[in-house]
Amino acid sequence: MRAVVLHEFGPAENLRYESVPDPVPGPGEVRVRVRAAGVHQIETVMREGLETGPPLPGLPAIFGGEVAGVVESVGPGVDGAWTGTRVVTAHGGPGGYAELAVAGVASLHRIPAGLGDEAAVAMVVTGATAIGLLDIAGLTPGDVVLVTSAAGGIGRLVVQFAHRLGATVIGAAGGPAKTAAVRGLGADIAVDYNLPQWADTVRETLGGRGVTVVLDGVEGDKGPAAFGLLARGGRYITIGASSGQEFRPGEAELKERGVSFTDALALLLAGQDAAADEARALAEAAAATLVPSFQTFPLSQAAQAHAALQRRATTGKVVLVPDGRG
């Protein structure tokens, strides 16, 4: 089969598209003909050889745990009825950046009818994460919600959810195209946070109303401006750090302003019922109550996908598809 292999930690161009042996499903496993594979931000960090959470893989390595496709064969102890079934999993191995991948049968979800492979792989982790984060955030119709990284995979789902709930939604993203996309998702206010006065624009547009909840998916140098928009008694909730840098408000300032701080992503990772949230996310997408956005790259262009993701030049979930499909 063809796969994308990392032989040496380093820049995106170290990802090589080459021929490797087909994986063989072991006991309790299936082999999937991959039709879509998700690319995760953390994989770009691991590719560089930086340890920021998950242990680094042994080399050579094939990244990609998020896989959608069709079960091609089954290993010992697995019901043969799985063969031919469209499935998605967050636990593909040896890696989803390939034409074939193996996964434990217990990790599989059947893809609901009418849901495409790209959408399924976009929801199985990104959608499940968004649902878990929203459970922690506990938004209400009366909230004024600022979502940063609103054009990202999680951010787009959060904007949709908050809009459907009836909250006032402010979406902040980078560049005119992304802000236009956020506005199309239902954001009442869409701002370009690459402009120096973006926070002032939000204040003026709100006309005296304060932000009650910040869902910050960027942090870094955007964090202080987002935090500054919170009204007294508001909630600052981090849901990721696409900038690669954390922002943590000081305890004294939190107390002085009566603002709470929650690292929702850390809470989620510590206690998420992942399988349940994955199933919920797929059901929401199948019902079109949450619509994932994704940007596809051919499998052979995984290096370009990594580079674009690190430049923050992508919109929605980054998904690899077999060459010739997209």
mmCIF file of C-alpha atoms in Angstrom:
data_model
loop_
_atom_site.group_PDB
_atom_site.id
_atom_site.type_symbol
_atom_site.label_atom_id
_atom_site.label_comp_id
_atom_site.label_asym_id
_atom_site.label_seq_id
_atom_site.Cartn_x
_atom_site.Cartn_y
_atom_site.Cartn_z
ATOM 1 C CA MET A 1 0.000 0.000 0.000
ATOM 2 C CA ARG A 2 0.947 3.678 -0.175
ATOM 3 C CA ALA A 3 1.380 5.603 3.043
ATOM 4 C CA VAL A 4 2.905 8.766 4.444
ATOM 5 C CA VAL A 5 5.942 7.875 6.553
ATOM 6 C CA LEU A 6 8.065 9.946 8.916
ATOM 7 C CA HIS A 7 11.664 8.676 9.091
ATOM 8 C CA GLU A 8 13.163 11.657 10.926
ATOM 9 C CA PHE A 9 11.606 14.285 13.204
ATOM 10 C CA GLY A 10 11.612 17.747 11.719
ATOM 11 C CA PRO A 11 9.772 19.966 9.206
ATOM 12 C CA ALA A 12 6.689 19.030 7.243
ATOM 13 C CA GLU A 13 8.697 17.991 4.193
ATOM 14 C CA ASN A 14 10.049 15.070 6.215
ATOM 15 C CA LEU A 15 6.702 13.349 5.615
ATOM 16 C CA ARG A 16 7.311 11.008 2.662
ATOM 17 C CA TYR A 17 4.695 9.329 0.483
ATOM 18 C CA GLU A 18 5.982 5.818 -0.240
ATOM 19 C CA SER A 19 5.158 2.127 -0.485
ATOM 20 C CA VAL A 20 5.017 0.065 2.711
ATOM 21 C CA PRO A 21 3.735 -3.436 3.544
ATOM 22 C CA ASP A 22 -0.005 -3.835 4.053
ATOM 23 C CA PRO A 23 -0.973 -3.987 7.748
ATOM 24 C CA VAL A 24 -2.427 -7.278 9.008
ATOM 25 C CA PRO A 25 -5.318 -7.185 11.488
ATOM 26 C CA GLY A 26 -4.613 -9.047 14.702
ATOM 27 C CA PRO A 27 -7.055 -10.599 17.176
ATOM 28 C CA GLY A 28 -10.000 -8.278 17.760
ATOM 29 C CA GLU A 29 -8.987 -5.993 14.892
ATOM 30 C CA VAL A 30 -10.228 -5.106 11.428
ATOM 31 C CA ARG A 31 -8.450 -3.692 8.405
ATOM 32 C CA VAL A 32 -10.028 -0.592 6.896
ATOM 33 C CA ARG A 33 -9.706 0.646 3.332
ATOM 34 C CA VAL A 34 -9.160 4.310 4.218
ATOM 35 C CA ARG A 35 -11.365 6.864 2.478
ATOM 36 C CA ALA A 36 -10.651 9.777 4.810
ATOM 37 C CA ALA A 37 -8.056 10.384 7.530
ATOM 38 C CA GLY A 38 -8.064 13.284 9.957
ATOM 39 C CA VAL A 39 -5.016 15.443 10.597
ATOM 40 C CA HIS A 40 -4.658 16.755 14.139
ATOM 41 C CA GLN A 41 -2.746 19.829 15.326
ATOM 42 C CA ILE A 42 -0.833 17.757 17.884
ATOM 43 C CA GLU A 43 0.537 15.594 15.062
ATOM 44 C CA THR A 44 2.339 18.609 13.605
ATOM 45 C CA VAL A 45 4.047 19.132 16.958
ATOM 46 C CA MET A 46 4.946 15.452 17.346
ATOM 47 C CA ARG A 47 6.316 15.411 13.799
ATOM 48 C CA GLU A 48 8.832 18.030 14.905
ATOM 49 C CA GLY A 49 9.924 15.775 17.759
ATOM 50 C CA LEU A 50 8.481 17.952 20.522
ATOM 51 C CA GLU A 51 7.000 16.210 23.546
ATOM 52 C CA THR A 52 3.940 18.215 24.620
ATOM 53 C CA GLY A 53 1.643 15.468 25.805
ATOM 54 C CA PRO A 54 1.446 12.179 23.920
ATOM 55 C CA PRO A 55 4.706 10.177 23.798
ATOM 56 C CA LEU A 56 6.623 10.465 20.579
ATOM 57 C CA PRO A 57 6.300 7.466 18.260
ATOM 58 C CA GLY A 58 9.155 5.233 17.318
ATOM 59 C CA LEU A 59 10.498 5.848 13.832
ATOM 60 C CA PRO A 60 9.644 5.191 11.094
ATOM 61 C CA ALA A 61 6.099 6.273 11.973
ATOM 62 C CA ILE A 62 2.756 6.645 10.233
ATOM 63 C CA PHE A 63 0.575 9.267 11.912
ATOM 64 C CA GLY A 64 -3.193 9.411 11.984
ATOM 65 C CA GLY A 65 -5.634 7.819 14.400
ATOM 66 C CA GLU A 66 -8.800 9.312 12.887
ATOM 67 C CA VAL A 67 -9.925 7.063 10.050
ATOM 68 C CA ALA A 68 -13.095 6.540 8.025
ATOM 69 C CA GLY A 69 -13.562 3.910 5.358
ATOM 70 C CA VAL A 70 -14.797 0.422 4.630
ATOM 71 C CA VAL A 71 -13.855 -2.729 6.543
ATOM 72 C CA GLU A 72 -11.881 -4.831 4.094
ATOM 73 C CA SER A 73 -10.977 -7.813 6.285
ATOM 74 C CA VAL A 74 -11.195 -8.967 9.896
ATOM 75 C CA GLY A 75 -8.734 -10.504 12.307
ATOM 76 C CA PRO A 76 -9.181 -13.563 14.531
ATOM 77 C CA GLY A 77 -12.213 -13.436 16.768
ATOM 78 C CA VAL A 78 -14.011 -10.705 14.814
ATOM 79 C CA ASP A 79 -17.439 -11.330 13.281
ATOM 80 C CA GLY A 80 -17.073 -11.503 9.504
ATOM 81 C CA ALA A 81 -20.291 -9.496 9.161
ATOM 82 C CA TRP A 82 -18.179 -6.375 9.675
ATOM 83 C CA THR A 83 -16.685 -6.879 6.206
ATOM 84 C CA GLY A 84 -18.014 -4.234 3.838
ATOM 85 C CA THR A 85 -19.292 -1.967 6.623
ATOM 86 C CA ARG A 86 -18.620 1.768 6.485
ATOM 87 C CA VAL A 87 -16.932 2.709 9.751
ATOM 88 C CA VAL A 88 -15.102 5.505 11.494
ATOM 89 C CA THR A 89 -12.703 5.298 14.414
ATOM 90 C CA ALA A 90 -10.557 7.603 16.485
ATOM 91 C CA HIS A 91 -8.083 4.794 17.127
ATOM 92 C CA GLY A 92 -6.736 3.654 13.759
ATOM 93 C CA GLY A 93 -3.323 2.029 13.644
ATOM 94 C CA PRO A 94 -0.559 1.625 12.584
ATOM 95 C CA GLY A 95 -1.698 4.954 11.162
ATOM 96 C CA GLY A 96 -4.401 6.610 9.149
ATOM 97 C CA TYR A 97 -2.108 8.454 6.735
ATOM 98 C CA ALA A 98 -2.288 5.398 4.516
ATOM 99 C CA GLU A 99 -4.442 3.489 2.077
ATOM 100 C CA LEU A 100 -5.070 0.776 4.692
ATOM 101 C CA ALA A 101 -5.194 0.932 8.491
ATOM 102 C CA VAL A 102 -6.052 -1.459 11.307
ATOM 103 C CA ALA A 103 -8.243 -0.671 14.293
ATOM 104 C CA GLY A 104 -9.742 -2.512 17.224
ATOM 105 C CA VAL A 105 -13.302 -3.567 16.502
ATOM 106 C CA ALA A 106 -14.384 -2.157 19.870
ATOM 107 C CA SER A 107 -13.359 1.351 18.727
ATOM 108 C CA LEU A 108 -15.492 1.337 15.572
ATOM 109 C CA HIS A 109 -18.619 3.367 14.935
ATOM 110 C CA ARG A 110 -20.854 2.587 11.976
ATOM 111 C CA ILE A 111 -21.130 5.712 9.832
ATOM 112 C CA PRO A 112 -24.772 6.850 9.814
ATOM 113 C CA ALA A 113 -26.584 6.734 6.481
ATOM 114 C CA GLY A 114 -26.186 9.936 4.518
ATOM 115 C CA LEU A 115 -23.026 11.044 6.322
ATOM 116 C CA GLY A 116 -19.923 11.263 4.140
ATOM 117 C CA ASP A 117 -16.543 9.829 5.060
ATOM 118 C CA GLU A 118 -14.896 13.239 5.359
ATOM 119 C CA ALA A 119 -17.666 14.526 7.619
ATOM 120 C CA ALA A 120 -17.526 11.386 9.755
ATOM 121 C CA VAL A 121 -13.788 11.655 10.295
ATOM 122 C CA ALA A 122 -14.158 15.360 11.032
ATOM 123 C CA MET A 123 -16.698 14.611 13.770
ATOM 124 C CA VAL A 124 -15.235 11.533 15.462
ATOM 125 C CA VAL A 125 -12.606 13.533 17.356
ATOM 126 C CA THR A 126 -13.152 17.210 16.568
ATOM 127 C CA GLY A 127 -16.928 16.918 16.925
ATOM 128 C CA ALA A 128 -16.689 14.773 20.038
ATOM 129 C CA THR A 129 -14.258 17.279 21.555
ATOM 130 C CA ALA A 130 -16.564 20.190 20.745
ATOM 131 C CA ILE A 131 -19.515 18.416 22.374
ATOM 132 C CA GLY A 132 -17.493 17.641 25.483
ATOM 133 C CA LEU A 133 -16.261 21.236 25.729
ATOM 134 C CA LEU A 134 -19.779 22.597 25.320
ATOM 135 C CA ASP A 135 -21.000 20.320 28.103
ATOM 136 C CA ILE A 136 -18.375 21.877 30.374
ATOM 137 C CA ALA A 137 -19.126 25.450 29.210
ATOM 138 C CA GLY A 138 -22.834 25.192 30.017
ATOM 139 C CA LEU A 139 -23.921 28.000 27.683
ATOM 140 C CA THR A 140 -27.386 29.562 28.053
ATOM 141 C CA PRO A 141 -29.585 31.536 25.638
ATOM 142 C CA GLY A 142 -28.834 34.680 27.627
ATOM 143 C CA ASP A 143 -25.080 34.487 27.161
ATOM 144 C CA VAL A 144 -22.994 36.797 25.009
ATOM 145 C CA VAL A 145 -20.354 34.387 23.745
ATOM 146 C CA LEU A 146 -17.004 35.228 22.167
ATOM 147 C CA VAL A 147 -15.459 32.315 20.257
ATOM 148 C CA THR A 148 -11.861 32.682 19.085
ATOM 149 C CA SER A 149 -10.490 30.408 16.359
ATOM 150 C CA ALA A 150 -14.096 30.475 15.222
ATOM 151 C CA ALA A 151 -13.204 29.254 11.725
ATOM 152 C CA GLY A 152 -11.399 26.154 13.007
ATOM 153 C CA GLY A 153 -12.881 22.690 13.214
ATOM 154 C CA ILE A 154 -14.024 23.027 16.841
ATOM 155 C CA GLY A 155 -14.775 26.736 16.606
ATOM 156 C CA ARG A 156 -17.240 26.329 13.752
ATOM 157 C CA LEU A 157 -19.200 23.717 15.676
ATOM 158 C CA VAL A 158 -19.234 25.887 18.798
ATOM 159 C CA VAL A 159 -20.543 28.878 16.802
ATOM 160 C CA GLN A 160 -23.317 26.738 15.306
ATOM 161 C CA PHE A 161 -24.308 25.361 18.701
ATOM 162 C CA ALA A 162 -24.356 28.753 20.431
ATOM 163 C CA HIS A 163 -26.348 30.312 17.591
ATOM 164 C CA ARG A 164 -28.919 27.523 17.646
ATOM 165 C CA LEU A 165 -29.182 27.890 21.420
ATOM 166 C CA GLY A 166 -30.135 31.543 21.015
ATOM 167 C CA ALA A 167 -27.037 33.124 22.546
ATOM 168 C CA THR A 168 -25.462 36.251 21.071
ATOM 169 C CA VAL A 169 -22.400 34.973 19.228
ATOM 170 C CA ILE A 170 -19.195 36.828 18.405
ATOM 171 C CA GLY A 171 -16.820 34.883 16.177
ATOM 172 C CA ALA A 172 -13.177 35.955 15.914
ATOM 173 C CA ALA A 173 -10.981 34.513 13.170
ATOM 174 C CA GLY A 174 -8.015 35.470 10.990
ATOM 175 C CA GLY A 175 -8.652 37.216 7.671
ATOM 176 C CA PRO A 176 -11.666 38.348 5.633
ATOM 177 C CA ALA A 177 -12.457 34.927 4.159
ATOM 178 C CA LYS A 178 -12.567 33.263 7.570
ATOM 179 C CA THR A 179 -14.648 36.011 9.154
ATOM 180 C CA ALA A 180 -17.116 35.786 6.261
ATOM 181 C CA ALA A 181 -17.379 32.033 6.820
ATOM 182 C CA VAL A 182 -18.007 32.568 10.536
ATOM 183 C CA ARG A 183 -20.735 35.084 9.779
ATOM 184 C CA GLY A 184 -22.332 32.492 7.496
ATOM 185 C CA LEU A 185 -22.468 30.036 10.402
ATOM 186 C CA GLY A 186 -24.749 32.380 12.337
ATOM 187 C CA ALA A 187 -22.370 34.608 14.288
ATOM 188 C CA ASP A 188 -24.033 37.912 15.146
ATOM 189 C CA ILE A 189 -20.644 39.637 15.013
ATOM 190 C CA ALA A 190 -17.620 38.384 13.058
ATOM 191 C CA VAL A 191 -14.257 40.095 13.512
ATOM 192 C CA ASP A 192 -10.758 39.656 12.132
ATOM 193 C CA TYR A 193 -8.504 39.238 15.158
ATOM 194 C CA ASN A 194 -5.434 39.956 13.041
ATOM 195 C CA LEU A 195 -6.498 43.618 13.007
ATOM 196 C CA PRO A 196 -5.013 45.560 15.938
ATOM 197 C CA GLN A 197 -8.283 47.122 17.122
ATOM 198 C CA TRP A 198 -10.485 44.037 16.860
ATOM 199 C CA ALA A 199 -11.461 44.087 20.536
ATOM 200 C CA ASP A 200 -12.524 47.752 20.262
ATOM 201 C CA THR A 201 -14.686 46.803 17.281
ATOM 202 C CA VAL A 202 -16.442 44.184 19.410
ATOM 203 C CA ARG A 203 -17.045 46.678 22.242
ATOM 204 C CA GLU A 204 -18.470 49.280 19.877
ATOM 205 C CA THR A 205 -20.703 46.774 18.105
ATOM 206 C CA LEU A 206 -22.076 45.411 21.372
ATOM 207 C CA GLY A 207 -23.050 48.955 22.351
ATOM 208 C CA GLY A 208 -22.425 48.614 26.052
ATOM 209 C CA ARG A 209 -23.307 44.959 26.492
ATOM 210 C CA GLY A 210 -20.566 42.867 28.027
ATOM 211 C CA VAL A 211 -19.256 39.472 26.943
ATOM 212 C CA THR A 212 -20.386 36.868 29.490
ATOM 213 C CA VAL A 213 -18.395 33.897 28.161
ATOM 214 C CA VAL A 214 -15.138 33.654 26.222
ATOM 215 C CA LEU A 215 -14.414 30.294 24.591
ATOM 216 C CA ASP A 216 -10.784 30.793 23.613
ATOM 217 C CA GLY A 217 -9.327 28.350 21.133
ATOM 218 C CA VAL A 218 -6.269 30.488 20.295
ATOM 219 C CA GLU A 219 -4.787 31.814 23.578
ATOM 220 C CA GLY A 220 -1.266 33.225 23.034
ATOM 221 C CA ASP A 221 -1.220 36.923 22.161
ATOM 222 C CA LYS A 222 -4.968 36.922 21.383
ATOM 223 C CA GLY A 223 -5.824 35.800 24.907
ATOM 224 C CA PRO A 224 -5.390 39.134 26.747
ATOM 225 C CA ALA A 225 -7.673 41.009 24.329
ATOM 226 C CA ALA A 226 -10.344 38.299 24.527
ATOM 227 C CA PHE A 227 -10.075 38.211 28.315
ATOM 228 C CA GLY A 228 -10.358 42.009 28.456
ATOM 229 C CA LEU A 229 -13.777 41.883 26.786
ATOM 230 C CA LEU A 230 -15.335 39.944 29.655
ATOM 231 C CA ALA A 231 -17.893 41.720 31.815
ATOM 232 C CA ARG A 232 -17.704 41.423 35.584
ATOM 233 C CA GLY A 233 -18.764 37.939 36.625
ATOM 234 C CA GLY A 234 -17.955 36.483 33.218
ATOM 235 C CA ARG A 235 -16.316 33.172 32.410
ATOM 236 C CA TYR A 236 -13.040 32.748 30.541
ATOM 237 C CA ILE A 237 -12.856 29.180 29.216
ATOM 238 C CA THR A 238 -9.926 27.865 27.216
ATOM 239 C CA ILE A 239 -10.792 25.211 24.633
ATOM 240 C CA GLY A 240 -7.412 24.875 22.933
ATOM 241 C CA ALA A 241 -4.339 26.868 21.951
ATOM 242 C CA SER A 242 -4.030 26.938 18.177
ATOM 243 C CA SER A 243 -1.368 29.636 18.542
ATOM 244 C CA GLY A 244 0.861 27.102 20.255
ATOM 245 C CA GLN A 245 1.155 29.328 23.340
ATOM 246 C CA GLU A 246 -0.965 29.345 26.491
ATOM 247 C CA PHE A 247 -2.548 32.394 28.089
ATOM 248 C CA ARG A 248 -3.420 32.260 31.773
ATOM 249 C CA PRO A 249 -4.958 35.287 33.526
ATOM 250 C CA GLY A 250 -3.516 36.094 36.933
ATOM 251 C CA GLU A 251 -5.350 35.132 40.110
ATOM 252 C CA ALA A 252 -5.401 38.738 41.368
ATOM 253 C CA GLU A 253 -7.064 40.024 38.199
ATOM 254 C CA LEU A 254 -9.600 37.193 38.205
ATOM 255 C CA LYS A 255 -10.557 38.029 41.772
ATOM 256 C CA GLU A 256 -10.660 41.775 41.187
ATOM 257 C CA ARG A 257 -12.990 41.444 38.201
ATOM 258 C CA GLY A 258 -15.028 38.565 39.602
ATOM 259 C CA VAL A 259 -14.190 36.467 36.551
ATOM 260 C CA SER A 260 -13.769 32.692 36.581
ATOM 261 C CA PHE A 261 -11.187 30.697 34.621
ATOM 262 C CA THR A 262 -11.630 27.130 33.345
ATOM 263 C CA ASP A 263 -9.217 25.039 31.306
ATOM 264 C CA ALA A 264 -12.003 23.042 29.686
ATOM 265 C CA LEU A 265 -9.708 21.023 27.448
ATOM 266 C CA ALA A 266 -7.733 19.752 30.445
ATOM 267 C CA LEU A 267 -10.955 18.829 32.253
ATOM 268 C CA LEU A 268 -12.228 17.046 29.166
ATOM 269 C CA LEU A 269 -9.068 15.035 28.647
ATOM 270 C CA ALA A 270 -9.127 13.992 32.302
ATOM 271 C CA GLY A 271 -12.680 12.715 32.350
ATOM 272 C CA GLN A 272 -14.266 12.408 28.908
ATOM 273 C CA ASP A 273 -16.434 9.430 27.998
ATOM 274 C CA ALA A 274 -14.929 9.504 24.524
ATOM 275 C CA ALA A 275 -16.992 6.710 22.974
ATOM 276 C CA ALA A 276 -20.258 8.317 24.078
ATOM 277 C CA ASP A 277 -19.243 11.755 22.812
ATOM 278 C CA GLU A 278 -18.085 10.255 19.498
ATOM 279 C CA ALA A 279 -21.488 8.622 19.027
ATOM 280 C CA ARG A 280 -23.282 11.861 19.938
ATOM 281 C CA ALA A 281 -21.167 13.837 17.499
ATOM 282 C CA LEU A 282 -21.868 11.463 14.621
ATOM 283 C CA ALA A 283 -25.596 11.535 15.397
ATOM 284 C CA GLU A 284 -25.609 15.354 15.448
ATOM 285 C CA ALA A 285 -23.852 15.462 12.072
ATOM 286 C CA ALA A 286 -26.199 12.869 10.564
ATOM 287 C CA ALA A 287 -29.162 14.963 11.720
ATOM 288 C CA ALA A 288 -27.471 18.115 10.318
ATOM 289 C CA THR A 289 -27.855 19.879 13.671
ATOM 290 C CA LEU A 290 -24.076 20.317 13.693
ATOM 291 C CA VAL A 291 -22.420 20.525 10.280
ATOM 292 C CA PRO A 292 -18.657 19.933 10.222
ATOM 293 C CA SER A 293 -16.402 21.880 7.914
ATOM 294 C CA PHE A 294 -13.336 20.276 6.418
ATOM 295 C CA GLN A 295 -10.577 20.966 3.931
ATOM 296 C CA THR A 296 -9.231 18.007 2.007
ATOM 297 C CA PHE A 297 -5.731 17.268 0.742
ATOM 298 C CA PRO A 298 -4.666 14.227 -1.294
ATOM 299 C CA LEU A 299 -2.830 11.666 0.822
ATOM 300 C CA SER A 300 0.350 12.281 -1.173
ATOM 301 C CA GLN A 301 0.217 15.935 -0.067
ATOM 302 C CA ALA A 302 0.228 15.271 3.683
ATOM 303 C CA ALA A 303 3.343 17.427 4.010
ATOM 304 C CA GLN A 304 1.518 20.362 2.436
ATOM 305 C CA ALA A 305 -1.435 19.725 4.754
ATOM 306 C CA HIS A 306 0.828 19.877 7.813
ATOM 307 C CA ALA A 307 2.501 23.049 6.600
ATOM 308 C CA ALA A 308 -0.817 24.760 5.887
ATOM 309 C CA LEU A 309 -2.196 23.749 9.280
ATOM 310 C CA GLN A 310 0.840 25.175 11.049
ATOM 311 C CA ARG A 311 0.506 28.444 9.090
ATOM 312 C CA ARG A 312 -3.123 28.539 10.187
ATOM 313 C CA ALA A 313 -4.003 28.713 6.498
ATOM 314 C CA THR A 314 -6.702 26.036 6.657
ATOM 315 C CA THR A 315 -10.425 26.240 7.326
ATOM 316 C CA GLY A 316 -12.203 23.609 9.380
ATOM 317 C CA LYS A 317 -10.884 20.100 9.892
ATOM 318 C CA VAL A 318 -7.940 19.039 7.728
ATOM 319 C CA VAL A 319 -8.665 15.675 6.085
ATOM 320 C CA LEU A 320 -6.495 13.477 3.860
ATOM 321 C CA VAL A 321 -8.224 11.503 1.114
ATOM 322 C CA PRO A 322 -6.843 8.870 -1.270
ATOM 323 C CA ASP A 323 -5.200 10.316 -4.360
ATOM 324 C CA GLY A 324 -7.771 10.683 -7.095
ATOM 325 C CA ARG A 325 -10.656 11.280 -4.651
ATOM 326 C CA GLY A 326 -10.118 14.938 -3.803
#
